Amino acid sequence: MAASEETSSLFPIFILTMMALPLVPYTISKLCRAASKKAKTLHCQCAVCARSGKYHKSLFKRISNFSTCSNLTLVLLWVIMGFLVYYIKNMSKEAQIFEPFHILGLEPGASDSEIKKAYRRLSIQYHPDKNPDPEANTYFVEYISKAYQALTDPISRENYEKYGHPDGRQGFQMGIALPQFLLNIEGASGGIMLLWIVGVCILLPLIIAVVYLSRSSKYTGNYVMHQTLLAYYHLMKPSLAPSKVLDVFIKAAEYMEIPVRRVDDEPLHKLLLLVRSELNLDSKNIKQEQAKFLKQHPPLVKTQLLIQAHLTRETADLPPTLNGDLKRVLELAPRLLEELMKMALIPRTAQGHGWLRPAIGVVELSQCVIQAVPLSAKKAGGSYEGIAPFLQLPHFSEAVTKKIGRKKVKTFEELRDLTPQDRAELLSKTAGFSSAEVEDIERVLEMMPSLSMEVKCETEGEEGIQEGDIVTVQAWVKLQRPNGLVGALPHAPYYPNHKDENFWFLLADQNSNDVWFSQKINFMDEATAVTTASKAIEEMMEVSGANTRETSVAVKEAVEKVKGGSRLVMGKFQAPAEGNYSMTCFCLCDSWIGCDTKTSLKVKILKRTRAGTRGGAITEEGPLMEDGAEEEEEIEEEEYDEDYESEYSDDEEDEQDTKKGATANGDAHRKSKQSSSEGSGSEDE
């Protein structure tokens, strides 16, 4: 029984260990994520962003942000661990090792006379005849008498001095670290023991497995439903116009789960009247068109109206319930738009190419959602980019753009090219802005990025590119801001959540609407970019046969470029049939409007003359479809929608680029301050 009591006392230590194994690393990872979020404080300092309250953390907001289910559970588990540590510490004090000299109050090696004197002294204090206290009786019998016997009996003392125990060498004991009541298999405790074994060894792993499998069968690694990916894959078309991308975007399964309430009918009808100009309804039969729109699936109607309310900034009068639904819609938007972008870029054609037109439409929709700018603003104002870039600036409106347009500042790039003094004079005198409002605009303009690209395509270890070769794309994309920052959060006062800037690099053929290569770029994490660039350059130099010194120099140059605000983009694609291809390299931002850039790239594919074949399947062509979706489908022959012409889809640009002097095969260098949306006319000058 004593052995069972000793092993059962280890149960708290066992529980503490099992809790600490997952809890400590999870807490460390959570603290690291929190520290990385705190480091991202490079956000806009304008008055509009300050009034939005997105970056202002009041005490209530800090508590509400902390008081999540996971955080409270984490704190509770640490409290339990603290209690277990306190309990084990006190328990260890009670379970002291048997020390006869210490019990009798003597120093080790005391003589027999000293031992007897100490025993008599303690007997007077603790003997049952002298002290009626039951605890004193127990202490005298179990400790004092046993210690006296261990030190006066020759055999017991010899055993204690040799083996540390008066009974001699102790055998090895094994036990179960379970509570005492579970170890008693007599009566009801046997059933409790059985339930404990079944619960811990069978039911708990089974419940965890069921929860994990049910979640993994419903969501992808990016926490997007498989049903959403399947819908996006089948609804994506090669001729999908940017204005039609929103119709595909709102069909996500996540948005179908947004609750539809009867009390929301009246506010939604009012909202429809405010945003119906953005719904492309026929004005001649407006009543019939509205009725037809409202007959759609209720979650679709609600989601589209909420998004249009956000784009047109008509959210001030929304009731709390709809406001909460809108926040949920916008919270999911970046994640869903990224998956929609992947569905546009996933290999569809026989050559493994994605589609350019819908990819550009997804990026334009993302820009409008983050900046709360209506899609119609991209085709207003008479320029390729419309007035949309102006509307992302604080205090700007359509009326202000008309006023400064009369002063021959018709494009956003013309406004950015002005000196701060000329711009301040224009905005104060023509637009009527105060000095504080002009200062807000300057702060936002200083946050806006400018991009430049250096792109090179080649077959490693060979001269020229022949059909069937595996071609390597190497591009350096450099980001610069007037304020000197590299990574920063975009100015987005109307978007309620924090949003990192992301950029998409596309190597595409505008004539065939094919995307040959694509990659996502982020400028926030410099450490990861340094590691990735160093590894890529090392592999490239190793393939080329460079020595250690040359490799070291190349890696050092790459690291300096990354620290200077550049990011390395590398990938491969299979060379198509023989011919001359006029490619276009795009770098598109998903957060800012008017900051995109592009450059032309001439690629000459030669007829195969080398022995053997360098062709074959490319292993990094894009994400694989899940849920058994088909990898290829027949492309429907349909005309491009003419209701909205994207700023990147001008046929004239390709003709002008062809007439221009051809660049070297596979090489292009572009240092552009202007947005690609200005069109090819300004680019070729």
Tab-separated table of N, CA and C in Angstrom, residues 266-279 281 289-291 293-294 301 305:
chain	number	residue	atom	x	y	z
A	266	GLU	N	-35.407	45.698	-44.512
A	266	GLU	CA	-35.611	47.125	-44.768
A	266	GLU	C	-34.287	47.874	-44.962
A	267	PRO	N	-33.263	47.660	-44.086
A	267	PRO	CA	-31.978	48.337	-44.334
A	267	PRO	C	-31.329	47.928	-45.661
A	268	LEU	N	-31.505	46.673	-46.067
A	268	LEU	CA	-30.929	46.231	-47.330
A	268	LEU	C	-31.627	46.874	-48.519
A	269	HIS	N	-32.960	47.067	-48.432
A	269	HIS	CA	-33.676	47.752	-49.507
A	269	HIS	C	-33.217	49.209	-49.631
A	270	LYS	N	-32.990	49.864	-48.487
A	270	LYS	CA	-32.468	51.228	-48.527
A	270	LYS	C	-31.061	51.261	-49.117
A	271	LEU	N	-30.286	50.246	-48.768
A	271	LEU	CA	-28.926	50.165	-49.283
A	271	LEU	C	-28.931	49.942	-50.795
A	272	LEU	N	-29.886	49.183	-51.274
A	272	LEU	CA	-29.993	48.938	-52.709
A	272	LEU	C	-30.212	50.235	-53.476
A	273	LEU	N	-31.008	51.123	-52.929
A	273	LEU	CA	-31.249	52.401	-53.598
A	273	LEU	C	-29.990	53.259	-53.642
A	274	LEU	N	-29.120	53.105	-52.637
A	274	LEU	CA	-27.901	53.910	-52.587
A	274	LEU	C	-26.818	53.404	-53.542
A	275	VAL	N	-26.772	52.093	-53.774
A	275	VAL	CA	-25.651	51.518	-54.537
A	275	VAL	C	-26.089	50.920	-55.867
A	276	ARG	N	-27.348	51.124	-56.267
A	276	ARG	CA	-27.818	50.449	-57.475
A	276	ARG	C	-27.089	50.926	-58.735
A	277	SER	N	-26.507	52.117	-58.691
A	277	SER	CA	-25.746	52.581	-59.857
A	277	SER	C	-24.498	51.744	-60.080
A	278	GLU	N	-24.040	51.023	-59.045
A	278	GLU	CA	-22.853	50.183	-59.168
A	278	GLU	C	-23.193	48.748	-59.556
A	279	LEU	N	-24.481	48.413	-59.663
A	279	LEU	CA	-24.890	47.030	-59.900
A	279	LEU	C	-25.113	46.712	-61.366
A	281	LEU	N	-27.412	47.700	-63.424
A	281	LEU	CA	-28.813	47.424	-63.725
A	281	LEU	C	-29.268	48.292	-64.895
A	289	GLU	N	-35.458	45.270	-62.965
A	289	GLU	CA	-34.089	44.850	-62.690
A	289	GLU	C	-33.853	44.706	-61.181
A	290	GLN	N	-34.397	45.626	-60.393
A	290	GLN	CA	-34.260	45.521	-58.943
A	290	GLN	C	-34.961	44.289	-58.417
A	291	ALA	N	-36.158	44.018	-58.926
A	291	ALA	CA	-36.889	42.831	-58.490
A	291	ALA	C	-36.128	41.560	-58.857
A	293	PHE	N	-32.895	41.321	-59.245
A	293	PHE	CA	-31.711	41.255	-58.387
A	293	PHE	C	-32.062	40.698	-57.019
A	294	LEU	N	-33.180	41.128	-56.452
A	294	LEU	CA	-33.575	40.687	-55.113
A	294	LEU	C	-34.050	39.250	-55.080
A	301	VAL	N	-27.324	38.269	-52.360
A	301	VAL	CA	-27.813	39.652	-52.391
A	301	VAL	C	-27.203	40.454	-51.245
A	305	LEU	N	-24.521	43.596	-51.696
A	305	LEU	CA	-24.915	44.929	-51.238
A	305	LEU	C	-23.948	45.462	-50.181
